[in-house]
């Protein structure tokens, strides 16, 4: 029995099994980069400190790697067939985080300084570009029609990811109220592009590399996209109410940045009196201090924004499960996916 088919129970066991399968190839791939880029990538992945010194383990859960492996297993293939796809998707995810932190000006990620704060903006941009190029070449080297299908799938996901990032940035310049305000459905579409595209791609690429029919690949892609919206909704909750000791971000971090997240938009869209007070607070001149951010969080909750966001996450989780139930997939992988999906969303950091 191969390591990829040695089943482990529970979400942590599933993630560990898949990450252990993918990790050697991911390490080898990153090690083939220019030494400067390899060091920067190792820091971003949580493998090394700022001086390149090795750190035990990895700070990431390996969510996308697991979805790729389970995508292959879902269609009866060995998880090892998904390894090039898992590596490619993880490289794209890392590239997107490096560039995202630069665009947002974020200085902390996973309780450590972000790449651009340690290495500088230019080196961080170059490292992200190197990871992007490496991801595409990793899949392009897979022979046969399965490799070509996987490259096409990754290209579509990249297009959607960049589209979502553009939407997210443009939201910052739009007003809180009025006809040009960001609506919750627009935010949902952005999250499906920015976050859901890569989660969907992970599962779909794994299935494609295992030779799955197009209908199954599409179903897994849709399931991952729904999971991405749910994942983003929970991220938005954590950005306001998360424990800084777990999230690694300051309390009320998204509110203090006046970031347009789903809880805020849902609250503003309600007809509750708290929504009007929230509008006045958000449109007042100057940034929110801690006291104002605390008041805003209370108003968002009073206006139903917190509950609406929780409902949004649950609705997309149900939709992801429905996508899985509509196609014939291997029972063991179906069980693992149904175990993993709620765990990825029901988290505290």
Short mmCIF file of N, CA and C in Angstrom, two decimals, residues 2 41 82-83 85 89 94 135 137 140 145 169 199 222 246 257 261 271 278 308 318 320 333:
data_model
loop_
_atom_site.label_atom_id
_atom_site.label_comp_id
_atom_site.label_asym_id
_atom_site.label_seq_id
_atom_site.Cartn_x
_atom_site.Cartn_y
_atom_site.Cartn_z
N UNK A 2 0.67 2.17 -0.91
CA UNK A 2 1.47 3.38 -0.97
C UNK A 2 1.09 4.32 0.14
N UNK A 41 11.26 32.11 -0.86
CA UNK A 41 10.12 31.20 -0.89
C UNK A 41 10.08 30.34 0.36
N UNK A 82 -1.42 13.21 -8.32
CA UNK A 82 -1.77 14.63 -8.18
C UNK A 82 -0.61 15.48 -7.71
N UNK A 83 0.52 14.90 -7.38
CA UNK A 83 1.61 15.66 -6.77
C UNK A 83 2.06 16.86 -7.61
N UNK A 85 0.31 18.65 -9.61
CA UNK A 85 -0.74 19.65 -9.47
C UNK A 85 -0.74 20.28 -8.10
N UNK A 89 -0.19 24.27 -7.50
CA UNK A 89 -1.19 25.10 -6.83
C UNK A 89 -0.62 25.73 -5.57
N UNK A 94 1.35 30.58 -2.79
CA UNK A 94 2.42 31.32 -2.11
C UNK A 94 2.74 32.61 -2.86
N UNK A 135 5.37 27.33 -11.11
CA UNK A 135 4.11 26.60 -11.05
C UNK A 135 3.66 26.15 -12.44
N UNK A 137 5.51 25.84 -15.19
CA UNK A 137 6.44 24.87 -15.79
C UNK A 137 6.31 23.50 -15.14
N UNK A 140 3.45 21.98 -16.92
CA UNK A 140 3.75 21.83 -18.35
C UNK A 140 4.65 20.63 -18.61
N UNK A 145 -2.11 14.09 -22.42
CA UNK A 145 -3.28 14.96 -22.38
C UNK A 145 -3.66 15.40 -20.97
N UNK A 169 -9.17 45.21 -4.91
CA UNK A 169 -8.49 46.51 -4.84
C UNK A 169 -9.42 47.66 -5.23
N UNK A 199 -8.86 27.07 -4.83
CA UNK A 199 -9.33 25.88 -4.13
C UNK A 199 -10.03 24.93 -5.11
N UNK A 222 -16.31 23.23 -8.95
CA UNK A 222 -17.41 24.00 -8.36
C UNK A 222 -17.45 23.83 -6.84
N UNK A 246 -4.14 33.85 17.96
CA UNK A 246 -4.29 32.74 17.01
C UNK A 246 -4.15 33.21 15.57
N UNK A 257 -8.59 49.16 9.13
CA UNK A 257 -8.13 49.48 7.77
C UNK A 257 -9.29 49.91 6.88
N UNK A 261 -15.43 44.18 3.94
CA UNK A 261 -15.59 42.75 4.09
C UNK A 261 -17.07 42.40 4.18
N UNK A 271 -31.79 46.87 7.14
CA UNK A 271 -32.58 48.05 7.48
C UNK A 271 -32.62 48.28 8.99
N UNK A 278 -23.65 52.76 11.93
CA UNK A 278 -22.41 52.22 11.38
C UNK A 278 -21.95 53.05 10.19
N UNK A 308 -25.19 37.07 9.27
CA UNK A 308 -25.32 36.91 7.82
C UNK A 308 -24.07 36.26 7.23
N UNK A 318 -22.77 23.83 2.30
CA UNK A 318 -23.82 22.92 1.83
C UNK A 318 -23.76 22.76 0.32
N UNK A 320 -21.09 23.05 -1.55
CA UNK A 320 -19.91 22.24 -1.87
C UNK A 320 -20.21 20.76 -1.68
N UNK A 333 -12.40 8.71 -0.58
CA UNK A 333 -12.10 10.12 -0.83
C UNK A 333 -13.31 11.00 -0.50
#
